[in-house]
Each structure stands twice: as C-alpha cells, then as structure tokens.
Coordinates of C-alpha atoms in Angstrom, one line a residue:
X18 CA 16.5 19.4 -9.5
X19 CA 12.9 20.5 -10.2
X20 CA 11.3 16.7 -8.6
X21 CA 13.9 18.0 -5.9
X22 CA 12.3 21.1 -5.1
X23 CA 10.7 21.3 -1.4
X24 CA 6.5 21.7 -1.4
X25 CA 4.4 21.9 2.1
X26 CA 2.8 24.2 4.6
X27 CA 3.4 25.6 8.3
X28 CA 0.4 25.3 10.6
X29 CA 1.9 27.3 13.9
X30 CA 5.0 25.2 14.8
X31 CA 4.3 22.6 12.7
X32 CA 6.1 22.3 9.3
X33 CA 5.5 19.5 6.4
X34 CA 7.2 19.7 3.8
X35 CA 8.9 17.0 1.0
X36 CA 9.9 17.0 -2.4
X37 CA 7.8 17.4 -5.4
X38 CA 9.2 14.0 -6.3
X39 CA 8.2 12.5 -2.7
X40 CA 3.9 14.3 -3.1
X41 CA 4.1 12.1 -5.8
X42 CA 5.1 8.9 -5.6
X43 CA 3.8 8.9 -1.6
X44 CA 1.1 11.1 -2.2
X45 CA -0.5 11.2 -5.4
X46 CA 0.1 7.6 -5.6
X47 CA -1.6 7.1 -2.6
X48 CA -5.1 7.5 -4.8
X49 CA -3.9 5.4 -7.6
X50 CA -3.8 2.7 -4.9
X51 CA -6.9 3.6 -3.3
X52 CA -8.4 2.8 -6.9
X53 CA -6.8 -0.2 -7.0
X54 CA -8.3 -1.2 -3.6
X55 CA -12.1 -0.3 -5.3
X56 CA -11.5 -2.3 -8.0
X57 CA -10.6 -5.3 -6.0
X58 CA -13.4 -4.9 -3.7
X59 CA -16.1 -4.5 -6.4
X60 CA -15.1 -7.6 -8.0
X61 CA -14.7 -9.3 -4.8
X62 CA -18.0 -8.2 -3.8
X63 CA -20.2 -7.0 -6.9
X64 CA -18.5 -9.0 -9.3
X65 CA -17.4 -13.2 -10.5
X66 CA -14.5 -13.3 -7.9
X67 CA -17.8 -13.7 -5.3
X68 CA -17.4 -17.8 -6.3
X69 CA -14.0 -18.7 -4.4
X70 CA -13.5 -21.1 -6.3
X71 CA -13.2 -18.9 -9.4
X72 CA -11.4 -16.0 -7.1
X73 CA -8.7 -18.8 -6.4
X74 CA -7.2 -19.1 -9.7
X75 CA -5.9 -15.2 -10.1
X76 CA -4.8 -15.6 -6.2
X77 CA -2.9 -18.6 -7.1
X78 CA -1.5 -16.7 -10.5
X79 CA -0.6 -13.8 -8.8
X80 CA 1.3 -16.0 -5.3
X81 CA 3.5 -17.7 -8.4
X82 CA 4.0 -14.2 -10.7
X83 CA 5.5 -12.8 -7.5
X84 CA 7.7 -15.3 -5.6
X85 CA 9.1 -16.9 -8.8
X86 CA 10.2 -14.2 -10.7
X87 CA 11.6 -12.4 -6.8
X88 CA 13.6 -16.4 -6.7
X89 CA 14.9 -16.3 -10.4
X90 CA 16.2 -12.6 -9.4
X91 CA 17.5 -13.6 -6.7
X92 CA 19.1 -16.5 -8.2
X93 CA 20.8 -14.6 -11.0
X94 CA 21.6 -11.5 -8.6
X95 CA 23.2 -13.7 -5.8
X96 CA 24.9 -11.8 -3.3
X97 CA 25.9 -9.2 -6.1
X98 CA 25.1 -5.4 -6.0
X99 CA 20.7 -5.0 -5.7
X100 CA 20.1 -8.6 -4.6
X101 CA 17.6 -6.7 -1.7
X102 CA 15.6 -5.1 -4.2
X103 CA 13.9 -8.4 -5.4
X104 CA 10.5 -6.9 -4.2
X105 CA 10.8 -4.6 -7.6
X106 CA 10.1 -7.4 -9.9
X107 CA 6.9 -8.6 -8.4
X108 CA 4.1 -6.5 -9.7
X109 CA 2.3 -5.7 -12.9
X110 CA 1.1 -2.7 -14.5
X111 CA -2.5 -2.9 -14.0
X112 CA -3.3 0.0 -17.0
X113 CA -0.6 -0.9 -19.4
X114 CA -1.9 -5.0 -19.5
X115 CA -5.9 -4.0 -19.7
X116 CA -4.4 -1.2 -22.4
X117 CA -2.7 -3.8 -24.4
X118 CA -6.0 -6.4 -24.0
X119 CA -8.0 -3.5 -25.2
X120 CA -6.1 -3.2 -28.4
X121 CA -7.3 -6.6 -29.2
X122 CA -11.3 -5.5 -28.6
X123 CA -13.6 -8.2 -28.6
X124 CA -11.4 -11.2 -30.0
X125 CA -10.3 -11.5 -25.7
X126 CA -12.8 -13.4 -24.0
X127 CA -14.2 -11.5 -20.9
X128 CA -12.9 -14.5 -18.7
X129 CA -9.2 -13.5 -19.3
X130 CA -9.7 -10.0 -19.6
X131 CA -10.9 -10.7 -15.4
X132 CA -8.7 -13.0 -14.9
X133 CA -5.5 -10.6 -15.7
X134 CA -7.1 -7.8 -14.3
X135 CA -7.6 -9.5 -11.0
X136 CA -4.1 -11.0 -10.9
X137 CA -3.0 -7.8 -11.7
X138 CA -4.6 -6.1 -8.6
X139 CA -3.6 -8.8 -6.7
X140 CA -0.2 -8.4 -7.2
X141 CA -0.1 -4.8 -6.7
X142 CA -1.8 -5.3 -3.3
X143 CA 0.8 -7.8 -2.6
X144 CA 3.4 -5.7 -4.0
X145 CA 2.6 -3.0 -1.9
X146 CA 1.7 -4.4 1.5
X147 CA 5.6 -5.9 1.2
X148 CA 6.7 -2.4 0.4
X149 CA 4.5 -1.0 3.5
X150 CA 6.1 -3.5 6.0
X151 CA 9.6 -4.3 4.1
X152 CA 10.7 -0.5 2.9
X153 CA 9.6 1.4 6.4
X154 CA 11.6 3.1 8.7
X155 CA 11.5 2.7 12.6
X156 CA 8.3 2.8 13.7
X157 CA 6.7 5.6 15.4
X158 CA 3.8 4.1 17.6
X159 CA 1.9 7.8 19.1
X160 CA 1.5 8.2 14.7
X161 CA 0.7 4.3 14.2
X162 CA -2.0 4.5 17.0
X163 CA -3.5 8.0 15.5
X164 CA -3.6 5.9 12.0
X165 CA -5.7 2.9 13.8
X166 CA -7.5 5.6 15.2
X167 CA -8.5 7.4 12.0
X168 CA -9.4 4.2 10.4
X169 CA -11.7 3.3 13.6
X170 CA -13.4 7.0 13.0
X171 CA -13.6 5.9 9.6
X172 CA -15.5 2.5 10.0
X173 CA -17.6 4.4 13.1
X174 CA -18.9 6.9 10.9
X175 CA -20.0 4.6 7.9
X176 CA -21.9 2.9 10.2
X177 CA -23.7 5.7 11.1
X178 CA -25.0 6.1 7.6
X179 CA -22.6 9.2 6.8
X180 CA -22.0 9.6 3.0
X181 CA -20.8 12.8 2.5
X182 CA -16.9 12.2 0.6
X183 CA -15.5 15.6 2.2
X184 CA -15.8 14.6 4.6
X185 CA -13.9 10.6 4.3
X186 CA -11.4 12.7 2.4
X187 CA -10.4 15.0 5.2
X188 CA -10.1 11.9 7.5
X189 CA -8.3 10.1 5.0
X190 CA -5.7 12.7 4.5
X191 CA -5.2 13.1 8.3
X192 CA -4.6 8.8 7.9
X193 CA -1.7 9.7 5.2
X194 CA -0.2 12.4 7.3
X195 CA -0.1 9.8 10.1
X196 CA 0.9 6.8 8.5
X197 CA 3.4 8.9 6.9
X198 CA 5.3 9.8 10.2
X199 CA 4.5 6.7 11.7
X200 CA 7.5 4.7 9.5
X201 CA 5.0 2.5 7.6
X202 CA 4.7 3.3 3.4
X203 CA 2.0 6.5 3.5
X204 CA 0.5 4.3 0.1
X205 CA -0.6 1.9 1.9
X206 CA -3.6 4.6 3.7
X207 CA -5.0 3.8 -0.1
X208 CA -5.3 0.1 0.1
X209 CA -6.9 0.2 3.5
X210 CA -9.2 2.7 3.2
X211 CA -10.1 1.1 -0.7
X212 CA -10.9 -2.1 0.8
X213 CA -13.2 -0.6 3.6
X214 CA -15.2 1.2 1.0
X215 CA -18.9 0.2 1.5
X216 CA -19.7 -2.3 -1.7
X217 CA -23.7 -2.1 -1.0
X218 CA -25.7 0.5 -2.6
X219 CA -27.9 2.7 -0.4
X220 CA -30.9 2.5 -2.2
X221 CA -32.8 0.0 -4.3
X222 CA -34.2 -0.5 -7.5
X223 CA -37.7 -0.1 -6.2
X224 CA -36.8 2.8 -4.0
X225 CA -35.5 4.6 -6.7
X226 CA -38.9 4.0 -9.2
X227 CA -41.2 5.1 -6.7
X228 CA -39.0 8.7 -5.8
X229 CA -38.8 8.8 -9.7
X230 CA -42.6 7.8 -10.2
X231 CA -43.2 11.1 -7.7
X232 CA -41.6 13.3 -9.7
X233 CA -42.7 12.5 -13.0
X234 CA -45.7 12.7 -11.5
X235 CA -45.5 16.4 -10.6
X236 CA -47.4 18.6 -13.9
X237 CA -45.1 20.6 -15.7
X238 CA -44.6 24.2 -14.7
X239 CA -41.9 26.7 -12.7
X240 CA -43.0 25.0 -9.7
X241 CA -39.3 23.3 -9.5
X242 CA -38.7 26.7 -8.5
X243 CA -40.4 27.5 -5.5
X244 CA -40.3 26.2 -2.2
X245 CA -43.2 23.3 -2.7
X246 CA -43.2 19.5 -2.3
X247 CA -42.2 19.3 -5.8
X248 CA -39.1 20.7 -5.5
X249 CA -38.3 18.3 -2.3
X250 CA -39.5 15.5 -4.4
X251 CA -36.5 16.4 -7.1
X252 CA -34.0 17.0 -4.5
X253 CA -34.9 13.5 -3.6
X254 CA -34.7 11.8 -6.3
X255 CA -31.0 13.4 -6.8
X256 CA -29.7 11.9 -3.9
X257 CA -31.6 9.1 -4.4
X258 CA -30.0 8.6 -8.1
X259 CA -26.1 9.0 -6.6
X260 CA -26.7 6.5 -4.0
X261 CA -28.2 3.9 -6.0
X262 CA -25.0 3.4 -6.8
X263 CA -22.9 1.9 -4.6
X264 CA -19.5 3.9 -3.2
X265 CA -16.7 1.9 -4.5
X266 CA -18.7 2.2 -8.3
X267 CA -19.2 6.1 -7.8
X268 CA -15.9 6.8 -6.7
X269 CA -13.5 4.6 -9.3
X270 CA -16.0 6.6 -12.0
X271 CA -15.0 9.5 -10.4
X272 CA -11.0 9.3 -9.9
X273 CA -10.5 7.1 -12.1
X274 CA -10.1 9.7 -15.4
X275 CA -8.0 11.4 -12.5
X276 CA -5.6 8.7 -12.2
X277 CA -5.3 7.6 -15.4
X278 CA -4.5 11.1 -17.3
X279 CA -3.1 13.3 -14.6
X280 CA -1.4 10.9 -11.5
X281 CA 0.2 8.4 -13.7
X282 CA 1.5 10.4 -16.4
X283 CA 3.1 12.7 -13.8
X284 CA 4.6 9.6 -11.9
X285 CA 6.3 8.6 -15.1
X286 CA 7.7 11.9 -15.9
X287 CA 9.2 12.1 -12.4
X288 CA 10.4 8.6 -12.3
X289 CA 11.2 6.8 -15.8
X290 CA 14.1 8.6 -17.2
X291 CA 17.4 7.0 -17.7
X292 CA 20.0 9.3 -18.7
X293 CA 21.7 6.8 -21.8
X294 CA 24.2 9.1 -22.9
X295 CA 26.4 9.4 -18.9
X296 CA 25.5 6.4 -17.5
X297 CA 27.1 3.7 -15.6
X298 CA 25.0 0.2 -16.2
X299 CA 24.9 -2.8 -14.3
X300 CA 24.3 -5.2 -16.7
X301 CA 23.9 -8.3 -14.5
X302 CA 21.7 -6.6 -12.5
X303 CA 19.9 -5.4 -15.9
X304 CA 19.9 -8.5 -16.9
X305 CA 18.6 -10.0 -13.8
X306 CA 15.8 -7.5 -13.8
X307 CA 14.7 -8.3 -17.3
X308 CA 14.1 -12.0 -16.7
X309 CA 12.8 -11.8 -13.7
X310 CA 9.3 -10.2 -15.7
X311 CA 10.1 -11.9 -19.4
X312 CA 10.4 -15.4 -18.1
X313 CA 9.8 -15.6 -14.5
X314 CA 6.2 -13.4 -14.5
X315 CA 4.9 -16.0 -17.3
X316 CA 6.5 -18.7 -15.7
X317 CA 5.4 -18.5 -12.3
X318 CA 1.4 -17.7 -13.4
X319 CA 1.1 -20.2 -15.7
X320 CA 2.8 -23.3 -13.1
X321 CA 0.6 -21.9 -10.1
X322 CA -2.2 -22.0 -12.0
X323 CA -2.2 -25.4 -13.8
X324 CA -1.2 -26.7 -9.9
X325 CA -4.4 -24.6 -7.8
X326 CA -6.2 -26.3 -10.8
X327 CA -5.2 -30.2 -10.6
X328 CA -5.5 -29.9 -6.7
X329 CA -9.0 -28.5 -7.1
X330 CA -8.3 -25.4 -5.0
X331 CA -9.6 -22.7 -8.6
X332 CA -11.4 -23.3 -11.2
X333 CA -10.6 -22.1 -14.9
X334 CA -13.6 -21.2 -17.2
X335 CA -14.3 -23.5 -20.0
X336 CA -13.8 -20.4 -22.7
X337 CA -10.2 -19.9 -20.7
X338 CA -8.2 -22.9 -22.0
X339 CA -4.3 -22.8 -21.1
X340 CA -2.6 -22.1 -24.1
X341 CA -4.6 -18.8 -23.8
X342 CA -3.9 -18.1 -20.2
X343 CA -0.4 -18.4 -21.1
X344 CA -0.1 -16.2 -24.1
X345 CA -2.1 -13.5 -21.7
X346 CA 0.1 -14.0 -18.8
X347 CA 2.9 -13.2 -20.9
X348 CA 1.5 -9.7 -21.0
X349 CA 2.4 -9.5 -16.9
X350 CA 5.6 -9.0 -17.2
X351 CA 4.7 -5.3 -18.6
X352 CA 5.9 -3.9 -14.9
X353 CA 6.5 -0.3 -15.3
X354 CA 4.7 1.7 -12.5
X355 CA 4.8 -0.6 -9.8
X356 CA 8.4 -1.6 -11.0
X357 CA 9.5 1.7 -10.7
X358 CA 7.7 2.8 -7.7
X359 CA 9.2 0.0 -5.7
X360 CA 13.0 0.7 -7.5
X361 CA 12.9 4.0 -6.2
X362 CA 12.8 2.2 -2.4
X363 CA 14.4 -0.8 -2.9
X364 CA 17.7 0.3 -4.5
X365 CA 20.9 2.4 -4.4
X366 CA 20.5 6.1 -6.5
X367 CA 24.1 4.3 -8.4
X368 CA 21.9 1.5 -9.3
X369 CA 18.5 3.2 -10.4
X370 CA 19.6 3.9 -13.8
X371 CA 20.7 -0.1 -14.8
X372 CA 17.0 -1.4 -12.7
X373 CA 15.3 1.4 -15.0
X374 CA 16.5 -0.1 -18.2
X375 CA 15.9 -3.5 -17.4
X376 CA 11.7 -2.6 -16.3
X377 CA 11.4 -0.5 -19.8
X378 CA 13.0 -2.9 -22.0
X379 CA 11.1 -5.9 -19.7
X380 CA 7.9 -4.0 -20.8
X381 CA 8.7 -3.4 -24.3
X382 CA 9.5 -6.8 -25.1
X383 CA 6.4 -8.2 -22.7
X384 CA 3.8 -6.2 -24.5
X385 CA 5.0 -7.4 -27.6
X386 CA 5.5 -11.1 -26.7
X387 CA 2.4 -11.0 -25.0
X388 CA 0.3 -9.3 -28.0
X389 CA 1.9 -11.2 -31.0
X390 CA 0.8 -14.3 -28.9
X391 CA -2.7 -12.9 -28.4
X392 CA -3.0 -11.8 -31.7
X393 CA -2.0 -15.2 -33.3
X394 CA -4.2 -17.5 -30.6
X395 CA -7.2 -15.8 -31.4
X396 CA -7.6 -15.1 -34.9
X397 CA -10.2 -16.4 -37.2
X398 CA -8.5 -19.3 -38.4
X399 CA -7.7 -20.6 -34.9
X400 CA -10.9 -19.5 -33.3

C-alpha cells in the first residue's frame, strides 16, 4: 500500500501525479538508464569498442544472450499462462556481474571484464528499446512530437557550445514528462539523451597547462581576493579543469554513486519481494524463467560468439580464450533489475510472484555457477 501511495503536483489545471511505485521504476530509473547510455558511449567513443571489429563480438554476444534464452522461454512456456512476457528474460544486471568480477580483483583479465560489461549494456539497451516500443500504450502524437522537439532543442543547444547541466536537466525532464504521455516507455528519455551526450572534451591538454601555467604564475598573496586578473585567471582555470573532461566522464562520476546506493536499492525494495508464505506459484512458468537465464543466457553468448568469430565479423583478444568467455558468460544470467523491471510490464499481477522467484533463484544460482567457474579457470595452477 505504501509503493501505492499517489505523489505529484498541480500547476493551474494541470495535475501529475503516479504512485511512489510508478516515480520509481519510470522515473528514477530513467537515470540509471541514462548511465547506462554514458557508459556505452564512452566506450564506444573514448574507449576499445572504437575498433568494430572488437565492438562486434559483445554485439554478437549480447544478439544471442537475448533471442535464445526469449526462444527457450518461449519453447518451454508454449501457449501456457506468461508466454508474452519473454522480453523479461533478455537482459543482465549490469552492477551485479561487474560486482561479482570485482570479487575476483585482478585474476579477470581486463579484456573480459569489457567484454561483459559491454554485452551487458548492450543488452539492457536492447532490452529496453523492446520495452519502449513492445510495452507502450496508444500513442499520443501532440506528446511524441513535443518529445522530438525537446531532443531537437537538445542537440541545438550543444551545438551552440552550452554546458551548463541545469539547464539539460530541465529540458530533459520536460522530454520524460512528454514521452511519458506520449505512450512510449518514459525510460527510454535516458537512453536517448545518454547516447547524445557530447564524448569530446572541451578543452585540451595544452589549453589546460597554459591557464594552469598563468596561475601558478601569479605571487602568492590575498590577491585571489580582490577583483584583479589573478582572480579571473583562477576562475579560468576552474572551468577550464571541469571541462577537460569530457561530459559523459563528468556526469557517470557524478550520478553514478547516485545510482548505485540510492536508485537501485530503492528499485529493489519496491520491486523484489515475493510473499513465500500466501503465494500461489506457477511452477512451469518458474521453471521456464529459470532456464531461460541458467542455460539459455550462457548458451546463446557463447554460440553467437564462437560463430561472429569463424565468419570473421569480431575479433576475440588473444588473453580472452573461450573456455574463459564461457565461464564469464555464465555470470549473465544474474538478471535481477532489468528482470524485474521488465516483469512488472510484461506480466499479470497473479503471475508476478512465480516470475519473481524464478529471476532471484536464476541469479543466485548464476552468480555462483559463474564465480565457482571463474574462480577455478583462473587460479595459479591453471594460469
């Protein structure tokens, strides 16, 4: 009853107001997304996914960790109770599989640690962009055309060299409230507006030495304190520090902690529990979820992987061998937050409680599987 509870505000005679439950997993959610988006675009950008070659293997993972464990669902669901919410076992939990790497410090080459985090993301796009287009309702076009036309505002003003993040933010929120009338998934406002984040820093190494250079320059004294050249000097070499930096850097720095300790353990409060004690489970449907991500998720990486390999479409780092990719990919079928993001849409409030147990115990036994595997592959003996 309390993730029931109505939340909003009146402007004159207009009203907006949803559920606790709803700011969340629409709105709240809509920044964990956003730093999804960053991350993608850095390493897309900034980062080794620039070679295509190399950005084509966790592409090619993530295509066969969504449609084959969404086909072995299917297959096991047939035309029984939940076989429409396939969509819920296509993602991976971005945090909880670079958590579970992180455990294992430096033993995990860097080339997997990217490659999982990138499939991850990938899938998550993926994930979402289905839930934008599949989980909508009937489209408002007046709202859809005031979303294009925040996003064209958006792109307009970046070109014009403004930087200020109020600013973006107030734009982006009028994008949510739009997109969020319009009958398209409000979440996707953060994928969008992630991806169009500027990648390029504003100013450059030797920019940022000689407004440094200035300042040290300057004697010592009070003199920061009084209207004098000195004091412009610092207030240059302020901004000049924050936007050597390039956007999509500076902002995951600064929502990520955000995100991480606040956002996602307040979606999991409001989302995860399953009441054991009163409930009535569908175990084929259970079932169904929970090998969809054990088996399937592995499964489908793996296959799509070895194939974009042979056909010369990716290329998989020498320190990467198989048996390795495998015993990591097995760590994808940890899908919790997507998982239940997507249940909550996808499925029947009678069925929630049997897909909820199937995604816990599917992590559970995926972080272990995935770990123990891990664990064994690289230890000093093998290594």
């Amino acid at each position: 009853a309390f993730w029931e509870m109505p939340a909003g505000a009146r402007v004159g005679d207009i009203e907006i107001y949803r559920s606790l439950k709803h700011w969340i997993n629409d709105g709240l959610m809509t920044l964990f997304f956003f730093v999804i988006a960053l991350e993608l675009k850095r390493e897309l950008v900034l980062g080794e996914l620039r070679n295509p070659r190399i950005a084509a293997l966790p592409v090619a993972a993530a295509f066969g960790g969504m449609t084959v464990p969404a086909g072995l669902f299917s297959l096991l669901v047939g035309g029984g109770p939940g076989a429409s919410g396939w969509t819920t076992v296509m993602s991976t939990d971005t945090a909880f599989v670079i958590g579970c790497l992180a455990v294992l410090g430096s033993r995990i080459p860097g080339s997997l640690r990217l490659f999982l985090l990138s499939l991850a993301i990938f899938d998550d796009v993926g994930a979402i962009l289905v839930v934008a287009i599949g989980y909508g309702e009937a489209l408002n076009w007046v709202a859809l055309g005031a979303a294009g036309l925040g996003l064209a505002i958006v792109a307009g003003i970046a070109r014009l060299g403004i930087r200020s993040i109020p600013v973006y933010f107030a734009i982006g929120g009028g994008i949510w409230l739009a997109f969020d009338a319009s009958g398209v998934h409000a979440t996707v406002t953060g994928v969008i507006l992630g991806l169009m984040t500027p990648a390029r820093r504003w100013v450059s190494d030797a920019r940022l030495h000689a407004i440094l250079d200035r300042v040290i320059a300057h004697p010592t004294g009070d003199r920061w304190n009084r209207d004098t050249a000195a004091r412009s000097d610092l207030h240059r070499a302020g901004v000049a520090t924050r936007e050597s930096l390039p956007p999509v850097e500076r902002l995951e720095m600064a929502l990520h902690p955000w995100v991480a300790f606040v956002i996602m353990p307040l979606f999991a409060l409001s989302n995860a529990g399953v009441p054991i004690g009163d409930a009535n489970f569908d175990i084929p449907l259970t079932v169904a979820i929970f090998a969809a991500f054990v088996v399937g998720k592995p499964v489908g990486i793996v296959l799509f992987s070895f194939v974009a390999v042979k056909l010369r479409l990716a290329t998989r780092p020498d320190e990467l061998p198989l048996s390795l990719l495998a015993a990591g990919s097995l760590l994808t079928g940890i899908g919790f937050t997507m998982a239940l993001f997507i249940a909550e849409l996808a499925f029947e409030p009678a069925l929630l409680n049997s897909v909820k147990l199937g995604v816990l115990g599917a992590s559970v036994i995926s972080a272990a599987l995935g770990f123990v595997a891990l664990t064994w592959l690289t230890s000093p003996g093998r290594r």
